[in-house]
Each structure stands twice: as C-alpha cells, then as structure tokens.
Short mmCIF file of C-alpha atoms and ligand atoms in Angstrom, two decimals:
data_model
loop_
_atom_site.label_atom_id
_atom_site.label_comp_id
_atom_site.label_asym_id
_atom_site.label_seq_id
_atom_site.Cartn_x
_atom_site.Cartn_y
_atom_site.Cartn_z
CA MET X 105 -66.11 -280.15 64.46
CA LEU X 106 -66.65 -279.78 68.27
CA THR X 107 -67.08 -276.35 70.05
CA ARG X 108 -68.96 -275.59 73.11
CA LEU X 109 -72.77 -275.76 72.68
CA ALA X 110 -73.29 -271.70 73.14
CA GLU X 111 -70.80 -271.13 70.51
CA SER X 112 -72.27 -274.00 68.31
CA GLU X 113 -73.43 -272.71 64.54
CA LEU X 114 -76.93 -274.00 65.30
CA TRP X 115 -77.49 -270.83 67.05
CA THR X 116 -75.77 -268.21 64.36
CA ARG X 117 -77.93 -269.81 62.17
CA GLN X 118 -81.46 -269.00 63.27
CA LYS X 119 -81.78 -265.52 61.63
CA ALA X 120 -81.24 -267.92 58.20
CA VAL X 121 -83.70 -270.41 59.42
CA TYR X 122 -86.43 -267.55 60.31
CA GLU X 123 -85.12 -265.89 56.88
CA ALA X 124 -86.33 -268.97 54.76
CA LEU X 125 -88.73 -269.96 56.82
CA GLY X 126 -91.26 -266.53 56.24
CA MET X 127 -94.62 -267.16 57.69
CA ARG X 128 -95.06 -270.68 56.63
CA ALA X 129 -92.71 -271.41 59.82
CA TRP X 130 -96.27 -270.71 61.87
CA SER X 131 -98.77 -270.94 58.54
CA ASP X 132 -97.76 -274.74 58.66
CA GLY X 133 -97.81 -275.44 62.22
CA VAL X 134 -93.54 -275.48 62.37
CA VAL X 135 -93.26 -273.38 65.42
CA PRO X 136 -95.68 -273.31 68.15
CA TRP X 137 -97.79 -270.10 67.94
CA ARG X 138 -100.36 -270.08 69.97
CA ALA X 139 -99.61 -270.26 73.33
CA THR X 140 -97.57 -267.40 73.32
CA THR X 141 -99.95 -264.81 71.21
CA CYS X 142 -103.13 -265.72 72.75
CA PRO X 143 -105.72 -262.52 73.63
CA LEU X 144 -105.60 -264.37 77.51
CA LEU X 145 -102.09 -263.57 77.84
CA ALA X 146 -102.51 -259.74 75.98
CA ASP X 147 -105.31 -259.77 78.46
CA VAL X 148 -102.92 -260.65 81.58
CA GLU X 149 -99.52 -258.21 79.85
CA ALA X 150 -102.11 -255.24 78.95
CA GLY X 151 -102.58 -255.07 82.23
CA LEU X 152 -99.24 -255.81 83.54
CA VAL X 153 -98.16 -252.60 81.14
CA ALA X 154 -100.61 -250.47 82.30
CA ALA X 155 -99.51 -251.18 85.95
CA PHE X 156 -95.40 -250.47 85.31
CA ALA X 157 -97.27 -247.37 83.07
CA GLU X 158 -98.67 -246.02 86.46
CA ASP X 159 -95.37 -246.62 87.92
CA VAL X 160 -93.15 -245.22 85.41
CA GLY X 161 -95.01 -242.82 82.65
CA PRO X 162 -96.03 -243.49 79.31
CA VAL X 163 -94.14 -246.58 77.75
CA THR X 164 -93.23 -247.88 74.36
CA LEU X 165 -93.32 -251.62 73.84
CA VAL X 166 -90.97 -253.36 71.49
CA ASP X 167 -91.77 -257.12 70.85
CA VAL X 168 -88.82 -258.97 70.10
CA GLY X 169 -89.31 -261.23 67.52
CA ALA X 170 -92.73 -260.76 66.98
CA GLY X 171 -93.45 -264.05 64.50
CA THR X 172 -96.90 -263.68 63.41
CA GLY X 173 -98.07 -260.64 64.88
CA ARG X 174 -101.01 -261.65 66.43
CA LEU X 175 -100.30 -260.81 70.00
CA ALA X 176 -99.19 -257.46 69.39
CA PHE X 177 -102.85 -257.29 67.80
CA HIS X 178 -104.64 -258.60 70.59
CA LEU X 179 -102.18 -256.82 73.09
CA ALA X 180 -102.92 -253.22 70.83
CA ARG X 181 -106.75 -253.88 71.86
CA ALA X 182 -106.86 -254.94 75.65
CA LEU X 183 -104.65 -251.36 75.94
CA ALA X 184 -106.79 -249.24 74.23
CA ALA X 185 -109.34 -251.21 76.70
CA ARG X 186 -107.82 -249.95 79.67
CA ASP X 187 -106.95 -246.06 78.30
CA VAL X 188 -103.24 -247.13 78.09
CA PRO X 189 -101.76 -244.94 75.29
CA ALA X 190 -98.58 -247.25 74.35
CA HIS X 191 -97.36 -247.64 71.03
CA ILE X 192 -96.08 -250.89 69.75
CA ILE X 193 -92.78 -251.55 67.46
CA LEU X 194 -92.76 -255.18 66.58
CA THR X 195 -89.57 -256.71 65.39
CA ASP X 196 -87.51 -259.08 64.12
CA VAL X 197 -84.21 -260.43 63.14
CA ALA X 198 -85.43 -261.55 59.51
CA PRO X 199 -86.92 -259.01 57.35
CA SER X 200 -88.87 -261.26 54.95
CA ASN X 201 -91.08 -261.54 58.69
CA LEU X 202 -91.17 -257.90 58.17
CA GLU X 203 -92.35 -257.52 55.55
CA ALA X 204 -95.44 -260.13 55.93
CA LEU X 205 -96.03 -258.23 58.91
CA ALA X 206 -96.31 -254.75 57.13
CA ARG X 207 -98.52 -256.64 54.90
CA GLN X 208 -101.10 -258.08 57.36
CA PRO X 209 -104.50 -256.03 56.99
CA GLN X 210 -104.86 -255.69 60.57
CA LEU X 211 -101.80 -254.43 61.51
CA ALA X 212 -101.56 -252.23 58.57
CA GLN X 213 -105.01 -250.51 59.35
CA LEU X 214 -102.93 -249.71 63.37
CA ALA X 215 -100.06 -248.85 61.58
CA ALA X 216 -102.29 -246.41 59.90
CA THR X 217 -102.77 -244.75 62.85
CA ASN X 218 -99.41 -245.15 64.38
CA ARG X 219 -100.81 -247.47 66.83
CA VAL X 220 -97.61 -249.89 65.74
CA SER X 221 -95.08 -249.62 63.77
CA PHE X 222 -92.40 -252.29 62.08
CA ALA X 223 -88.20 -252.24 62.55
CA THR X 224 -85.34 -254.73 62.38
CA PHE X 225 -83.89 -255.56 65.42
CA ASP X 226 -81.46 -258.11 66.57
CA ALA X 227 -81.55 -259.05 70.45
CA LEU X 228 -77.94 -259.86 70.94
CA ALA X 229 -76.96 -256.37 68.99
CA PRO X 230 -79.65 -254.22 69.83
CA THR X 231 -80.18 -250.25 68.24
CA ARG X 232 -82.11 -247.80 70.52
CA LEU X 233 -85.23 -248.10 69.04
CA ALA X 234 -87.15 -246.26 71.32
CA ARG X 235 -86.39 -243.82 74.58
CA GLY X 236 -87.81 -243.82 77.65
CA PRO X 237 -89.80 -246.16 79.60
CA VAL X 238 -89.47 -249.36 77.79
CA VAL X 239 -91.77 -252.71 77.93
CA LEU X 240 -89.99 -255.65 75.78
CA LEU X 241 -91.95 -258.43 75.26
CA ALA X 242 -89.37 -262.05 74.36
CA HIS X 243 -91.80 -265.12 73.47
CA TYR X 244 -90.54 -267.68 72.57
CA LEU X 245 -87.50 -266.17 72.24
CA PHE X 246 -84.60 -266.35 75.19
CA ASP X 247 -85.36 -270.64 73.69
CA THR X 248 -83.83 -269.19 70.40
CA LEU X 249 -80.86 -267.44 71.68
CA PRO X 250 -77.50 -269.36 72.41
CA HIS X 251 -78.03 -271.63 75.43
CA ALA X 252 -74.67 -273.53 77.54
CA ALA X 253 -74.77 -277.02 78.46
CA HIS X 254 -73.48 -278.01 81.85
CA ARG X 255 -73.42 -280.93 84.09
CA ARG X 256 -72.51 -282.03 87.59
CA ARG X 257 -72.56 -285.33 88.64
CA GLY X 258 -71.21 -285.80 92.61
CA ASP X 259 -67.99 -283.76 92.73
CA GLU X 260 -67.80 -283.69 89.22
CA THR X 261 -68.57 -281.20 86.81
CA PHE X 262 -68.62 -280.66 83.11
CA GLU X 263 -69.37 -278.04 79.72
CA GLY X 264 -71.25 -280.06 77.16
CA LEU X 265 -69.53 -279.68 73.57
CA VAL X 266 -71.40 -280.82 70.44
CA ASP X 267 -70.80 -281.51 66.85
CA VAL X 268 -73.57 -280.93 65.11
CA ALA X 269 -72.45 -281.15 61.25
CA VAL X 270 -73.10 -285.13 62.38
CA GLU X 271 -76.47 -287.09 62.63
CA PRO X 272 -76.93 -288.02 65.45
CA TRP X 273 -75.32 -285.10 67.00
CA ARG X 274 -72.10 -285.69 68.61
CA TRP X 275 -71.89 -284.70 72.33
CA SER X 276 -68.41 -284.27 74.70
CA PHE X 277 -68.64 -283.54 78.21
CA GLU X 278 -65.14 -282.15 79.50
CA PRO X 279 -64.04 -281.18 82.88
CA ALA X 280 -64.89 -277.68 82.90
CA PRO X 281 -65.98 -275.33 86.52
CA PHE X 282 -70.06 -275.45 87.11
CA PRO X 283 -70.96 -272.19 86.24
CA THR X 284 -72.41 -269.56 89.66
CA CYS X 285 -76.16 -269.38 88.54
CA LEU X 286 -76.60 -273.09 88.34
CA ARG X 287 -75.31 -272.68 92.25
CA GLY X 288 -77.32 -275.05 94.85
CA ARG X 289 -78.11 -277.47 91.83
CA GLY X 290 -77.56 -281.26 92.65
CA ASP X 291 -76.40 -284.15 89.83
CA GLY X 292 -77.84 -283.87 86.70
CA THR X 293 -77.28 -281.98 83.13
CA PHE X 294 -78.57 -278.73 82.57
CA LEU X 295 -79.25 -275.62 79.72
CA VAL X 296 -78.33 -272.31 80.89
CA PRO X 297 -79.60 -269.11 78.67
CA VAL X 298 -76.42 -267.42 78.28
CA GLY X 299 -78.20 -265.51 75.26
CA ALA X 300 -80.90 -264.52 76.80
CA ALA X 301 -78.70 -263.12 79.77
CA ARG X 302 -76.47 -261.34 76.91
CA ALA X 303 -79.87 -260.01 75.37
CA LEU X 304 -81.09 -258.41 78.59
CA GLU X 305 -77.75 -257.05 79.26
CA ALA X 306 -77.69 -255.09 76.01
CA TRP X 307 -80.87 -254.34 76.22
CA ARG X 308 -80.16 -253.03 79.39
CA SER X 309 -77.17 -250.57 78.09
CA ARG X 310 -78.90 -249.56 74.86
CA PHE X 311 -82.12 -248.19 76.69
CA ASP X 312 -82.08 -245.49 78.61
CA GLY X 313 -84.99 -245.64 80.64
CA PRO X 314 -86.91 -247.93 82.69
CA LEU X 315 -87.38 -251.37 81.16
CA LEU X 316 -89.65 -253.77 82.01
CA VAL X 317 -89.15 -257.86 79.81
CA LEU X 318 -92.25 -259.64 79.79
CA ALA X 319 -90.80 -263.46 78.86
CA ALA X 320 -92.77 -265.86 78.04
CA ASP X 321 -91.69 -269.41 77.14
CA LYS X 322 -91.29 -273.30 77.85
CA GLY X 323 -89.38 -273.84 81.01
CA VAL X 324 -86.82 -276.86 81.67
CA GLU X 325 -87.36 -280.67 82.29
CA PRO X 326 -84.68 -281.95 85.08
CA ARG X 327 -82.37 -283.73 82.91
CA SER X 328 -79.94 -286.76 85.15
CA ALA X 329 -76.44 -286.49 84.65
CA ASP X 330 -76.52 -289.46 81.98
CA GLU X 331 -78.74 -287.74 79.84
CA LEU X 332 -78.02 -285.68 76.56
CA PRO X 333 -79.49 -281.68 77.39
CA LEU X 334 -83.26 -281.53 75.84
CA LEU X 335 -83.19 -279.35 72.59
CA ALA X 336 -86.05 -279.26 70.04
CA ARG X 337 -85.59 -279.15 66.23
CA HIS X 338 -88.08 -278.36 64.05
CA GLY X 339 -86.24 -276.24 61.49
CA SER X 340 -84.78 -273.83 64.35
CA THR X 341 -83.20 -274.97 67.12
CA SER X 342 -85.11 -274.56 70.57
CA ALA X 343 -84.15 -275.06 74.37
CA GLY X 344 -86.61 -275.10 77.09
CA VAL X 345 -84.70 -271.96 79.42
CA ASP X 346 -83.72 -271.80 83.00
CA PHE X 347 -85.50 -269.06 83.98
CA GLU X 348 -84.31 -270.11 87.49
CA ALA X 349 -80.80 -269.21 85.99
CA LEU X 350 -81.48 -266.79 83.74
CA ALA X 351 -82.51 -264.71 86.96
CA ALA X 352 -78.92 -265.02 88.92
CA LEU X 353 -77.18 -264.16 85.76
CA VAL X 354 -78.75 -260.89 85.62
CA GLU X 355 -78.86 -259.52 88.80
CA PRO X 356 -78.41 -257.15 90.20
CA THR X 357 -79.40 -255.31 86.99
CA TYR X 358 -82.79 -257.18 86.50
CA ARG X 359 -85.18 -258.17 89.61
CA ALA X 360 -86.99 -260.86 88.35
CA LEU X 361 -90.58 -261.63 89.04
CA ALA X 362 -91.08 -265.25 89.12
CA PRO X 363 -94.68 -267.38 88.45
CA GLN X 364 -96.08 -268.87 91.83
CA GLN X 365 -95.76 -272.93 90.54
CA PRO X 366 -92.92 -273.49 88.33
CA SER X 367 -93.92 -275.32 84.85
CA HIS X 368 -91.84 -276.52 82.34
CA VAL X 369 -94.89 -276.62 79.78
CA PHE X 370 -95.01 -272.75 80.06
CA ALA X 371 -94.29 -269.48 81.73
CA LEU X 372 -94.44 -265.73 82.32
CA PHE X 373 -91.76 -264.08 83.89
CA ALA X 374 -90.94 -260.28 84.54
CA PHE X 375 -87.70 -258.83 84.71
CA VAL X 376 -87.26 -254.99 85.51
CA SER X 377 -84.70 -252.68 85.36
CA GLY X 378 -83.95 -248.91 86.73
CA ALA X 379 -87.44 -248.38 88.53
CA THR X 380 -88.84 -249.10 91.87
CA THR X 381 -92.28 -250.23 90.69
CA PRO X 382 -95.42 -251.08 93.93
CA SER X 383 -98.01 -250.82 91.00
CA LEU X 384 -96.20 -253.78 88.92
CA GLU X 385 -95.70 -255.81 92.39
CA GLN X 386 -99.12 -255.62 92.77
CA ALA X 387 -100.56 -256.40 89.50
CA TRP X 388 -97.97 -258.98 89.75
CA ARG X 389 -99.33 -260.61 92.57
CA ALA X 390 -103.17 -260.20 91.68
CA ARG X 391 -102.53 -261.77 87.79
CA GLY X 392 -98.97 -262.09 86.23
CA SER X 393 -97.75 -264.50 88.87
CA ARG X 394 -100.81 -266.75 89.00
CA GLY X 395 -99.79 -268.55 85.59
CA GLU X 396 -103.65 -268.35 83.77
CA VAL X 397 -102.18 -269.28 80.11
CA LEU X 398 -100.88 -272.57 81.32
CA SER X 399 -104.06 -273.34 83.05
CA LEU X 400 -106.23 -272.25 80.66
CA LEU X 401 -104.38 -274.62 78.27
CA GLU X 402 -104.34 -277.62 80.82
CA ALA X 403 -108.30 -277.04 80.69
CA PHE X 404 -107.96 -277.21 77.21
CA GLU X 405 -106.08 -280.18 76.92
CA ARG X 406 -108.76 -281.64 79.55
CA LEU X 407 -111.57 -280.82 77.77
CA LEU X 408 -110.15 -282.48 74.16
CA GLY X 409 -109.55 -285.82 76.48
CA SER X 410 -113.01 -285.97 77.20
CA GLU X 411 -117.09 -285.84 76.70
CA PRO X 412 -117.93 -282.53 78.52
CA ASP X 413 -121.01 -281.15 78.50
CA VAL X 414 -122.39 -277.86 77.24
CA SER X 415 -121.60 -275.91 80.37
CA THR X 416 -118.38 -277.09 80.89
CA LEU X 417 -117.62 -276.28 77.12
CA LEU X 418 -119.35 -272.77 78.04
CA ALA X 419 -117.72 -272.26 81.07
CA PHE X 420 -114.51 -272.50 79.35
CA LEU X 421 -114.98 -270.00 76.46
CA GLU X 422 -115.76 -267.39 79.36
CA ARG X 423 -112.22 -268.11 80.18
CA THR X 424 -110.22 -267.59 76.99
CA ALA X 425 -110.36 -263.58 76.45
CA GLY X 426 -112.34 -264.72 73.14
CA ASP X 427 -110.01 -266.69 71.85
CA PRO X 428 -111.19 -267.78 68.15
CA ASP X 429 -109.00 -270.34 67.84
CA LEU X 430 -109.85 -272.06 70.86
CA LEU X 431 -113.29 -271.37 70.01
CA ALA X 432 -113.03 -272.78 66.86
CA GLN X 433 -111.32 -275.88 67.85
CA LEU X 434 -114.07 -277.11 70.09
CA ALA X 435 -116.86 -275.75 67.82
CA GLY X 436 -117.62 -279.46 66.43
CA ARG X 437 -118.53 -280.37 70.03
CA LEU X 438 -120.56 -277.39 70.20
CA ARG X 439 -122.73 -278.04 67.09
CA ALA X 440 -123.47 -281.62 68.46
CA ALA X 441 -124.48 -280.71 71.67
CA THR X 442 -128.06 -279.96 72.23
CA LEU X 443 -128.32 -276.30 73.86
CA ASP X 444 -131.11 -274.26 75.30
CA GLU X 445 -132.11 -270.81 74.30
CA ALA X 446 -130.01 -268.80 77.03
CA GLN X 447 -127.07 -271.18 76.39
CA ALA X 448 -127.15 -270.45 72.47
CA ARG X 449 -127.86 -267.06 73.12
CA THR X 450 -124.31 -266.95 75.12
CA LEU X 451 -122.60 -269.32 72.29
CA VAL X 452 -123.51 -266.32 69.46
CA ARG X 453 -121.96 -264.07 72.25
CA HIS X 454 -118.53 -265.92 72.16
CA LEU X 455 -118.36 -266.58 68.17
CA ALA X 456 -119.10 -262.82 67.91
CA THR X 457 -116.17 -261.65 70.09
CA ALA X 458 -114.28 -264.29 68.66
CA GLY X 459 -114.76 -262.60 64.82
CA ASP X 460 -114.19 -259.74 66.27
CA ARG X 461 -111.04 -260.56 67.63
CA HIS X 462 -109.81 -262.90 64.59
CA PHE X 463 -106.44 -262.13 63.17
CA VAL X 464 -106.08 -262.95 59.76
CA PHE X 465 -103.02 -265.00 59.48
CA PRO X 466 -103.57 -268.23 56.84
CA GLN X 467 -103.34 -271.59 59.00
CA GLN X 468 -104.13 -275.33 58.64
CA LEU X 469 -107.87 -274.73 60.20
CA ASP X 470 -110.19 -272.03 58.85
CA VAL X 471 -110.81 -270.49 61.70
CA PRO X 472 -113.61 -268.12 60.64
CA PHE X 473 -115.53 -271.06 58.99
CA GLU X 474 -115.58 -273.12 61.96
CA LEU X 475 -116.95 -270.05 63.62
CA ALA X 476 -119.70 -269.32 60.83
CA ILE X 477 -121.11 -272.89 60.57
CA THR X 478 -121.54 -272.84 63.97
CA ALA X 479 -123.22 -269.04 64.54
CA HIS X 480 -125.18 -270.12 61.28
CA HIS X 481 -126.51 -273.91 62.73
CA LEU X 482 -127.84 -272.15 65.92
CA GLY X 483 -129.39 -269.45 63.06
CA ALA X 484 -127.77 -266.13 63.87
CA LEU X 485 -127.61 -265.49 60.09
CA GLU X 486 -125.70 -262.04 59.96
CA LEU X 487 -123.06 -263.16 61.96
CA ALA X 488 -123.09 -266.12 59.84
CA CYS X 489 -122.59 -263.88 56.72
CA ALA X 490 -120.24 -261.47 57.89
CA LEU X 491 -117.95 -264.97 58.97
CA TYR X 492 -118.16 -266.45 56.22
CA THR X 493 -116.96 -263.79 53.75
CA LEU X 494 -114.13 -262.97 56.59
CA SER X 495 -113.00 -266.42 55.59
CA LEU X 496 -113.42 -266.04 51.36
CA ARG X 497 -110.96 -263.10 52.49
CA GLU X 498 -108.47 -265.33 54.01
CA SER X 499 -108.89 -268.94 52.54
CA GLY X 500 -110.33 -268.08 49.31
CA ALA X 501 -113.56 -269.00 46.98
CA HIS X 502 -113.79 -272.88 48.82
CA PRO X 503 -117.45 -274.49 47.71
CA SER X 504 -118.26 -274.64 50.59
CA THR X 505 -117.90 -271.63 52.15
CA LEU X 506 -119.88 -269.79 48.90
CA LEU X 507 -122.77 -272.28 49.17
CA ASN X 508 -123.42 -271.95 52.83
CA LEU X 509 -122.69 -267.78 52.75
CA ALA X 510 -125.25 -267.95 50.11
CA LEU X 511 -128.01 -270.08 52.05
CA ALA X 512 -127.74 -267.73 55.10
CA HIS X 513 -128.64 -264.78 52.71
CA GLU X 514 -131.46 -266.77 51.27
CA ALA X 515 -132.50 -267.28 55.10
CA LEU X 516 -132.21 -264.00 55.11
CA GLY X 517 -134.77 -262.85 52.14
CA ARG X 518 -131.55 -261.58 50.09
CA ARG X 519 -132.17 -264.04 46.78
CA ALA X 520 -130.22 -261.33 44.64
CA GLN X 521 -127.24 -261.87 47.22
CA ALA X 522 -127.72 -265.45 47.32
CA LYS X 523 -127.61 -265.90 43.62
CA GLU X 524 -124.54 -263.29 43.21
CA VAL X 525 -123.10 -265.88 45.47
CA ILE X 526 -123.69 -269.06 43.32
CA GLU X 527 -122.35 -266.99 40.48
CA VAL X 528 -119.30 -266.68 42.06
CA LEU X 529 -119.24 -270.58 43.05
CA LEU X 530 -120.23 -271.74 39.76
CA ALA X 531 -117.18 -269.59 37.98
CA HIS X 532 -115.28 -271.58 40.14
CA THR X 533 -117.25 -275.19 40.03
CA PRO X 534 -119.34 -275.12 36.92
CA ASP X 535 -120.82 -278.65 37.94
CA HIS X 536 -121.25 -277.92 41.77
CA PRO X 537 -124.62 -280.16 41.86
CA ARG X 538 -125.86 -278.26 44.55
CA ALA X 539 -125.21 -274.82 43.59
CA LEU X 540 -127.07 -275.43 40.15
CA ALA X 541 -130.28 -277.24 41.81
CA LEU X 542 -130.39 -273.79 43.89
CA LEU X 543 -130.37 -272.03 40.68
CA GLU X 544 -133.12 -273.84 39.12
CA GLN X 545 -135.67 -273.86 42.34
CA TRP X 546 -135.09 -270.22 42.19
CA ALA X 547 -135.95 -269.88 38.27
CA GLY X 548 -138.52 -271.53 39.52
C1 LIG F 663 -90.50 -268.72 68.28
S1 LIG F 663 -90.25 -267.39 67.19
C2 LIG F 663 -91.72 -266.54 68.15
C3 LIG F 663 -92.48 -265.60 67.61
C4 LIG F 663 -93.60 -265.27 68.71
N1 LIG F 663 -92.96 -264.20 69.47
C5 LIG F 663 -94.07 -266.02 69.27
O1 LIG F 663 -94.78 -265.72 70.47
O2 LIG F 663 -95.13 -266.54 68.41
C6 LIG F 663 -88.86 -266.92 67.66
C7 LIG F 663 -88.92 -265.52 67.01
O3 LIG F 663 -87.46 -264.37 67.04
C8 LIG F 663 -86.71 -264.07 65.81
N2 LIG F 663 -85.43 -264.37 66.03
C9 LIG F 663 -84.66 -265.18 66.22
N3 LIG F 663 -83.51 -264.66 66.80
C10 LIG F 663 -83.92 -263.24 66.92
C11 LIG F 663 -82.67 -262.23 67.69
N4 LIG F 663 -81.00 -262.34 67.66
N5 LIG F 663 -83.31 -261.01 67.55
C12 LIG F 663 -84.68 -260.98 67.37
N6 LIG F 663 -85.03 -261.75 66.79
C13 LIG F 663 -85.02 -263.08 66.79
C14 LIG F 663 -87.18 -265.26 64.69
O4 LIG F 663 -87.46 -264.67 63.29
C15 LIG F 663 -88.44 -265.71 65.32
O5 LIG F 663 -89.70 -264.74 64.33
#
C-alpha cells in the first residue's frame, strides 16, 4: 500500500530492527559507527560542552541512541581532562542495547563512580531524564527518524508516497504543496527530516533548562527531479540529513550553528535553545564549525589509497586524538616501514595512548592485537604484554596472541610467566608446533 514516506512502517520498525540486531549492528559492521564515536569528535564536543557550561552552568549529557557507547566513553575522558564535571546518560530506544551497555566493563566502571548511567528513551516520545541545562547528543540518530520526500519540477511540486512491501519499493509522486523549509530550492527530489524536527520540538517541551543538541550525521546528496530519494538500507533504514531544512523547521525555537563547509559525507551541527551562549559561539567558530572529523576521515582515505612515508603516517596519528581503530588499521604499514629512533619513540607513545583509549568492543579487527604486535616489533615489550592481555580478554584465547605474549614475557626474562602462557596455549591447541618446540627448548 502506498503511504507518505514519513508515515511508512520503515520508520516505526526501526526500534524492532535495532532490538533484534543488538550489538551485532556494530560488531558485524552492519551499521557504520567509526566517525560518530571517534576520540577526535569527543574532543571537539567536550570543548563545546565546556563552553556551553560556562554560559549556562553545570550540564547533564544525554546520548540519544547511544549505540556501542564508545562516544560516551571517549567523552567522559575528554570532559574530565577539561575539569568539566558532567554526568552522561546513555540512552536507547532498544532495551537490549542498554543491557549490553551496562555490561561493558569500561562503562560499568564509569557507572560505579556515577560518571555515566543508562536509561531507555524514545527520541520521539521523550521522558524528562534531567533538570536544568542539558546537552543532547544525536549521532547517526536523525538519519534513522522519519523523513518526508518532496519533489519540485518547474512550477509543479509533489510529495513522495512509497510501498515498501514490494521489492523494489514502488514510488508515486503526487501533487502536493512544497514545504516552506525548502523555500528557495530549485528542481530536485528532497528528503525532509520531519522526525528530527519532531524530536527537537519534543525535547524542548520536555526539558526545562537551556538545551544544546550536538547532531553528527551524514548530509544530503543532491538528487534531480527524475531520481528517487536516496535511502540507505543496512538492516535499518537511514537517510542523509538535510540540516538546512531542519534548521528552518525548528527556528525560532532553536538557533542552528552550521559547519563552515557543507558536506554530504559527515557534518556536525549544533542546535541551541533557551539561552544566550557567547562562549559556545566562540568555541563553535574556533573548532566546532571546522569539520575536523571530516578532514581526518578524508586524510585517512588518502593514506589508504597511497604509499605514505613514515613522517606522513606519524603526522596523521598526531591529528587523531589517540584513535586506536585508525592506528590499528595503519599498523601493518608502520611495521613494514623503517623508523629512526625518534620516530620509533613517537610511535610507541601513540601505541600507549591508543591502548589506553581502546574501547572494549568485539569487532572484526582485533585492535589490541594489532597494537600489541606493533609495540612488540618496536621492542616495547611491557606495552606489548599489556596489549596482548587486552586482546585475550576481548577476543578470546587465540593461539597467535598467546604465543606472542609468551615470547614477550620470555624476552623480558620472565620464563615462568612465559611457560604459564604456553601451557594455556597447549590446553587449547595441544599440537601447536611452536609452543611444543619452545617448551622443549626451555626444558633443555
Ligand atoms: C545508527 S545508530 C547510531 C548509534 C550511535 N549514536 C553511533 O553514532 O554509533 C542509531 C541508534 O539510535 C537508536 N534509535 C533508533 N530510533 C530511536 C528513537 N526513536 N529514540 C532513541 N533511539 C533510537 C537505535 O537503537 C541505535 O542505537
């Protein structure tokens, strides 16, 4: 049956989709997460939160649709580094996600000291989780909330109706008024983030203090009047967010702060309501608006597509705010390179920071292992041992991790510990040739 896109069951079944996927949404790479949960974004946002707190007093943060919880983990650290005492409530519409978040060891530790807590929360039917000034984080959230489709061709304007019960979806564009939030647009097909606008209005009426909403999402790619709207389907459905239309929909309740350069790949926007915020505005000009995360991701893509020298790789790492995932993906290249002493010291420093910032979360790449073998390769043996141990805890007793850990202990002169590790390895893989050879060598 044809329905307006904004009223389609696509959007109402998001909760069920995320509930069914659980943490597999992220661990199996179904839903993207690196950009919106990276340490650099947390660092930029901590600066904005600190400035907002200067303007309005102590704030509570609400991460709406917290996903893996990785952003809150980085943000808690970045806020503490700035001496901003702020409590973060991790929320989701899917209760199974919250159960998983509460079990995550680093978040559980933060919860034990009351730095974070957990609550179910529907962005579209919010409960009042906090009083006073609140910062709401909406990362890859607005793209999952309802969107309407509109089209202009010359003087004619239409609204998009869709039947998602058939494959491919059947679309029909029926004559309809053009929304005022798209005023000034030429011919094309447009997605209007009506769900995000509803959420922002609902948050405004639910919370009593000044609000800052930090929204990180992909933007919109222009579509001609002959093309269908662009909706990504990865288990759930998501749409690029037309932030310009959203800003028009929610003014004057909210004032929008926009990035200097628009992007359809990744954008950070701020929406402010209920306060004058000179410090925030200054922080926005200084950092928030500069698209740091986007340019980091672009630089990363360029590195992957080229053969950078060591100093280029190290200069890139300097910009990542200690991002373990980016370093792990570059680790093979760094191991293959020849480093002078100063470069090796710099890389060990990056490995130590990245190990410290690693958010324990099973994913396709064993990040601690990649960091560990790189530290091992550089002769930073204690660091390597710590990182192998982290890998064992996160990804289980892999023979190569155990073998490398034993070799690192042995190289540090800790034969007894090395033997213990080899015995664990042989308990899992009794005929492991290297392990048997090592025991024999040590016995002799
Ligand atoms: C694409 S994920 C983003 C997760 C995380 N913020 C990130 O950046 O990786 C969308 C998240 O929003 C949650 N979600 C979907 N609809 C929601 C709603 N109406 N209210 C609150 N959370 C919602 C999903 O369960 C999921 O955790």
